[in-house]
Short mmCIF file of C-alpha atoms and ligand atoms in Angstrom, two decimals:
data_model
loop_
_atom_site.label_atom_id
_atom_site.label_comp_id
_atom_site.label_asym_id
_atom_site.label_seq_id
_atom_site.Cartn_x
_atom_site.Cartn_y
_atom_site.Cartn_z
CA MET O 1305 95.86 259.55 6.95
CA ALA O 1306 98.19 262.35 7.90
CA GLN O 1307 99.49 264.69 5.35
CA GLN O 1308 103.25 264.06 6.13
CA ARG O 1309 102.96 260.34 5.49
CA VAL O 1310 102.86 258.94 1.99
CA PRO O 1311 99.94 256.48 1.83
CA LEU O 1312 100.99 252.90 1.07
CA ILE O 1313 98.80 250.55 -0.79
CA ALA O 1314 100.40 247.00 -0.50
CA GLY O 1315 99.05 243.78 -2.15
CA ASN O 1316 99.84 240.48 -0.37
CA TRP O 1317 99.42 237.73 -2.90
CA LYS O 1318 99.97 234.98 -0.34
CA MET O 1319 100.55 231.53 -2.15
CA ASN O 1320 98.85 232.69 -5.34
CA LEU O 1321 100.17 233.36 -8.88
CA ASP O 1322 103.25 231.73 -10.33
CA HIS O 1323 106.03 233.74 -12.02
CA LEU O 1324 104.31 233.81 -15.41
CA GLN O 1325 100.95 234.75 -13.94
CA ALA O 1326 102.85 237.34 -11.95
CA ILE O 1327 103.99 239.06 -15.00
CA GLY O 1328 100.63 239.41 -16.51
CA VAL O 1329 99.14 240.77 -13.28
CA VAL O 1330 102.06 243.35 -12.79
CA GLN O 1331 101.72 244.61 -16.35
CA LYS O 1332 97.95 244.90 -16.05
CA LEU O 1333 98.34 246.73 -12.79
CA ALA O 1334 100.88 249.19 -14.05
CA TRP O 1335 98.81 249.85 -17.39
CA THR O 1336 95.60 250.32 -15.42
CA LEU O 1337 97.08 252.86 -13.07
CA GLU O 1338 98.73 254.73 -15.86
CA GLU O 1339 95.64 254.84 -18.20
CA GLY O 1340 93.31 256.19 -15.56
CA LYS O 1341 95.36 259.38 -15.12
CA HIS O 1342 94.74 259.11 -11.54
CA THR O 1343 98.28 257.73 -11.33
CA TYR O 1344 99.63 256.63 -7.96
CA ASP O 1345 102.18 259.33 -8.59
CA ALA O 1346 99.48 262.09 -9.03
CA ALA O 1347 97.54 260.64 -6.05
CA GLY O 1348 100.65 260.53 -3.96
CA ALA O 1349 100.28 256.93 -3.02
CA GLU O 1350 102.92 254.23 -3.04
CA VAL O 1351 101.85 250.88 -4.49
CA VAL O 1352 103.78 247.79 -3.68
CA VAL O 1353 103.15 244.05 -4.35
CA PHE O 1354 104.27 241.07 -2.30
CA PRO O 1355 104.42 237.92 -4.56
CA PRO O 1356 105.66 234.66 -3.68
CA PHE O 1357 109.46 234.09 -3.60
CA THR O 1358 109.69 232.22 -6.91
CA ASP O 1359 108.12 235.25 -8.63
CA LEU O 1360 110.33 238.03 -7.29
CA ARG O 1361 113.01 237.82 -9.99
CA SER O 1362 110.50 238.14 -12.78
CA VAL O 1363 108.64 240.97 -11.03
CA GLN O 1364 111.87 242.77 -10.39
CA THR O 1365 113.13 242.59 -14.15
CA LEU O 1366 109.71 243.58 -15.35
CA ILE O 1367 109.37 246.64 -13.07
CA GLU O 1368 112.83 247.80 -13.74
CA GLY O 1369 112.88 247.07 -17.47
CA ASP O 1370 109.51 248.91 -18.05
CA ARG O 1371 110.12 251.58 -15.44
CA PHE O 1372 106.78 250.72 -13.76
CA ARG O 1373 106.22 252.97 -10.66
CA LEU O 1374 105.54 249.98 -8.50
CA GLY O 1375 107.57 248.63 -5.45
CA PHE O 1376 107.69 245.07 -4.57
CA GLY O 1377 108.63 242.98 -1.53
CA ALA O 1378 108.87 239.49 -0.04
CA GLN O 1379 106.25 237.73 2.19
CA ASP O 1380 108.77 236.51 4.70
CA LEU O 1381 112.67 236.34 5.39
CA SER O 1382 114.98 234.35 7.61
CA GLN O 1383 116.09 235.83 10.89
CA HIS O 1384 119.59 234.50 9.81
CA ASP O 1385 121.80 235.97 7.22
CA SER O 1386 123.22 232.68 5.76
CA GLY O 1387 123.99 229.05 6.68
CA ALA O 1388 122.51 225.69 7.17
CA TYR O 1389 118.96 226.67 7.19
CA THR O 1390 117.18 224.55 4.54
CA GLY O 1391 114.39 226.20 2.67
CA GLU O 1392 115.02 229.75 4.26
CA ILE O 1393 115.51 232.96 2.31
CA SER O 1394 118.14 235.50 3.64
CA GLY O 1395 117.47 239.27 3.73
CA ALA O 1396 120.79 239.53 1.78
CA PHE O 1397 119.13 237.72 -1.15
CA LEU O 1398 116.08 240.04 -1.09
CA LYS O 1399 118.39 243.04 -0.97
CA ALA O 1400 120.26 241.65 -4.00
CA LEU O 1401 116.87 241.64 -5.89
CA LYS O 1402 116.34 245.16 -4.76
CA ALA O 1403 113.24 244.24 -2.76
CA GLY O 1404 112.19 247.43 -0.81
CA TYR O 1405 109.86 245.78 1.72
CA VAL O 1406 109.27 242.40 3.54
CA LEU O 1407 106.30 241.18 5.55
CA VAL O 1408 107.02 239.97 8.96
CA GLY O 1409 104.72 238.20 11.33
CA HIS O 1410 101.66 237.77 9.07
CA SER O 1411 98.98 235.98 11.07
CA GLU O 1412 99.28 233.03 8.80
CA ARG O 1413 102.99 232.67 9.55
CA ARG O 1414 102.21 233.17 13.30
CA GLN O 1415 99.29 230.43 13.10
CA TYR O 1416 100.67 227.85 10.77
CA HIS O 1417 104.58 228.36 11.32
CA GLY O 1418 104.65 229.04 15.03
CA GLU O 1419 106.24 232.60 14.56
CA THR O 1420 106.40 234.05 18.07
CA ASP O 1421 107.03 237.65 18.90
CA GLU O 1422 110.71 236.71 19.53
CA ILE O 1423 111.03 235.43 16.04
CA CYS O 1424 109.18 238.36 14.48
CA ALA O 1425 111.64 240.74 16.39
CA ALA O 1426 114.63 238.84 15.09
CA LYS O 1427 113.20 238.94 11.45
CA VAL O 1428 112.53 242.66 11.81
CA GLY O 1429 116.13 243.09 12.93
CA ALA O 1430 117.29 240.99 9.94
CA ALA O 1431 115.28 243.10 7.47
CA ILE O 1432 116.56 246.34 8.91
CA ARG O 1433 120.28 244.99 8.88
CA HIS O 1434 119.92 244.45 5.21
CA GLY O 1435 118.24 247.76 4.41
CA ILE O 1436 114.90 246.34 3.62
CA VAL O 1437 111.76 247.98 5.32
CA PRO O 1438 109.92 245.37 7.41
CA VAL O 1439 106.14 245.59 7.35
CA LEU O 1440 105.30 244.16 10.73
CA CYS O 1441 101.89 242.48 10.81
CA VAL O 1442 99.93 242.55 14.20
CA GLY O 1443 96.25 241.73 14.97
CA GLU O 1444 93.98 239.90 17.36
CA THR O 1445 91.90 236.77 16.81
CA ALA O 1446 88.15 236.65 17.43
CA GLU O 1447 88.74 235.05 20.76
CA ASP O 1448 91.39 237.77 21.76
CA LEU O 1449 88.77 240.34 20.83
CA GLU O 1450 86.16 238.83 22.99
CA ARG O 1451 88.50 238.25 25.95
CA HIS O 1452 90.89 241.37 25.97
CA GLY O 1453 89.23 243.85 23.44
CA ALA O 1454 90.60 244.90 20.11
CA SER O 1455 93.86 246.74 21.03
CA ALA O 1456 95.48 244.56 23.81
CA VAL O 1457 97.06 241.81 21.58
CA PRO O 1458 98.24 243.97 18.61
CA VAL O 1459 99.74 246.57 21.11
CA ALA O 1460 101.53 243.77 22.91
CA GLN O 1461 102.91 242.23 19.58
CA LEU O 1462 104.13 245.62 18.51
CA ARG O 1463 105.72 246.41 21.85
CA ALA O 1464 107.71 243.09 21.92
CA VAL O 1465 109.38 244.18 18.58
CA LEU O 1466 109.71 247.92 19.21
CA GLY O 1467 111.70 247.28 22.38
CA THR O 1468 114.47 245.82 20.21
CA LEU O 1469 114.76 248.77 17.72
CA GLN O 1470 116.60 252.04 17.60
CA ALA O 1471 114.58 255.21 17.48
CA ASP O 1472 115.42 255.81 13.84
CA ALA O 1473 114.36 252.37 12.52
CA GLU O 1474 112.22 252.59 9.51
CA LEU O 1475 109.24 250.12 9.59
CA VAL O 1476 105.66 249.93 8.55
CA ILE O 1477 103.04 248.43 10.83
CA ALA O 1478 100.13 246.48 9.37
CA TYR O 1479 97.03 246.07 11.78
CA GLU O 1480 95.16 242.95 10.49
CA PRO O 1481 92.38 241.66 12.78
CA VAL O 1482 92.71 237.89 12.18
CA TRP O 1483 88.75 237.74 12.21
CA ALA O 1484 88.65 240.15 9.32
CA ILE O 1485 91.16 238.43 7.00
CA GLY O 1486 89.63 236.64 4.12
CA SER O 1487 86.24 236.66 5.77
CA GLY O 1488 84.57 239.48 3.65
CA GLN O 1489 83.90 241.02 7.13
CA ALA O 1490 86.28 244.11 7.33
CA ALA O 1491 86.52 246.06 10.66
CA THR O 1492 84.72 249.31 10.55
CA ALA O 1493 86.97 252.36 9.86
CA GLU O 1494 86.26 253.47 13.56
CA GLN O 1495 87.40 250.20 14.94
CA ALA O 1496 90.51 250.22 12.80
CA GLN O 1497 91.24 253.74 13.71
CA GLN O 1498 90.98 252.98 17.41
CA VAL O 1499 93.55 250.35 17.25
CA CYS O 1500 95.80 252.11 14.80
CA ALA O 1501 95.77 255.06 17.29
CA ALA O 1502 96.70 252.76 20.13
CA LEU O 1503 99.66 251.37 17.93
CA ARG O 1504 100.78 254.82 17.18
CA THR O 1505 100.72 255.87 20.84
CA THR O 1506 102.78 252.74 21.71
CA ILE O 1507 105.35 253.77 19.04
CA ARG O 1508 105.39 257.30 20.70
CA GLU O 1509 106.06 255.89 24.12
CA VAL O 1510 108.89 253.45 23.01
CA LEU O 1511 110.75 255.21 20.14
CA GLY O 1512 109.48 258.76 20.54
CA ASP O 1513 107.57 261.49 18.62
CA ALA O 1514 109.50 261.51 15.45
CA ALA O 1515 109.17 257.65 14.99
CA ALA O 1516 105.43 257.88 15.90
CA ASP O 1517 104.76 260.72 13.36
CA ARG O 1518 106.81 259.01 10.58
CA THR O 1519 105.71 255.61 10.70
CA ARG O 1520 102.97 254.30 8.39
CA ILE O 1521 100.37 252.15 9.81
CA LEU O 1522 98.23 250.14 7.40
CA TYR O 1523 94.92 248.46 7.92
CA GLY O 1524 94.41 244.96 6.48
CA GLY O 1525 91.35 242.50 6.38
CA SER O 1526 88.83 242.23 3.60
CA VAL O 1527 89.79 245.59 2.12
CA LYS O 1528 88.17 246.39 -1.36
CA SER O 1529 87.68 249.44 -3.52
CA GLY O 1530 84.33 249.80 -2.03
CA ASN O 1531 85.51 250.24 1.66
CA ILE O 1532 89.12 251.59 1.22
CA ALA O 1533 88.19 255.35 1.24
CA GLY O 1534 86.56 255.01 4.75
CA PHE O 1535 89.81 253.67 6.12
CA LEU O 1536 91.97 256.25 4.59
CA ARG O 1537 89.82 259.07 5.98
CA GLU O 1538 90.98 258.11 9.55
CA PRO O 1539 93.89 260.11 10.92
CA ASP O 1540 95.96 257.01 12.01
CA ILE O 1541 95.58 254.85 8.94
CA ASP O 1542 97.93 255.44 6.34
CA GLY O 1543 97.28 252.62 3.75
CA ALA O 1544 96.15 249.06 3.30
CA LEU O 1545 97.63 245.63 3.21
CA VAL O 1546 95.23 243.97 0.75
CA GLY O 1547 94.91 240.15 0.28
CA GLY O 1548 92.40 238.52 -2.09
CA ALA O 1549 91.52 241.83 -3.87
CA SER O 1550 95.14 242.29 -4.79
CA LEU O 1551 95.05 239.37 -7.08
CA ASP O 1552 92.75 241.23 -9.49
CA PRO O 1553 94.88 244.09 -10.97
CA VAL O 1554 91.85 246.11 -11.96
CA GLU O 1555 90.28 245.98 -8.37
CA PHE O 1556 93.73 246.56 -6.75
CA ALA O 1557 94.22 249.61 -9.08
CA ALA O 1558 90.86 250.97 -8.00
CA ILE O 1559 91.97 250.48 -4.26
CA ALA O 1560 95.21 252.26 -5.06
CA ARG O 1561 93.28 255.20 -6.56
CA PHE O 1562 91.40 255.45 -3.23
CA GLN O 1563 91.87 259.33 -3.37
CA LYS O 1564 89.32 259.47 -6.05
CA HIS O 1565 86.79 257.92 -3.59
CA VAL O 1566 88.13 260.10 -0.59
CA GLY O 1567 87.33 263.15 -2.75
CA VAL O 1568 90.53 265.09 -1.93
P1 LIG F 673 92.19 239.81 2.74
O1 LIG F 673 92.32 241.12 2.05
O2 LIG F 673 92.03 238.67 1.64
O3 LIG F 673 91.23 239.70 3.76
O4 LIG F 673 93.63 239.47 3.25
C1 LIG F 673 94.16 240.28 4.17
C2 LIG F 673 95.52 240.01 4.49
O5 LIG F 673 95.81 239.00 5.16
C3 LIG F 673 96.73 240.70 3.83
O6 LIG F 673 97.89 240.40 4.36
#
């Protein structure tokens, strides 16, 4: 983690927790973070949750009403702004809810919904058009890893999107090796650092130094409070995208307080 980049701890709830459960989890998360006095404010980390679409309005009103220092975002958006796209959600709607972030190209969307690099690029463009920061997810499968090594596929996925952006575009990258997601088998900090460094080099080549130095790159895949500190010690890892462990507000708060474990 480099000093100039504010660490980002993001919780992707996937298809878990309805809007009533969401209220309980967000309250507990905010209270746990406040109580411990290692607040994300003091620790300098930004904490963001990504609930299902149907929870977003409840989460927004709760965070706003109680002034919780939490951000929120959506797990997907349409590449289109409006029209005859049954079941799709426009970036304009997310902006109206004041969502700060949106996930794009999560491996589960690439795998189960056929999202190609072209679709991801269009979705990243849609998010930027609506003033929402896209969190572009990239990562290799176990087969990719065996065939091409760790970096080739995530770098190609990133390059396909970066080529469509302006140098001043704000985005976040999440490196999530598919084999590490939900497996309990996280990458080692060294493995993750190696790929995140390659991703940053790619940003440098395509968008220049300022974008490379500014853009936050997260690691995701079986992150827990017990392994977060190792990832955040690495120079090119600026946070985490957490799945399963983000459903438990006490565990997710412990991850958000990673500085306590890093010992800085
Ligand atoms: P897990 O933390 O459950 O492995 O999920 C990671 C992930 O896919 C976050 O987007």
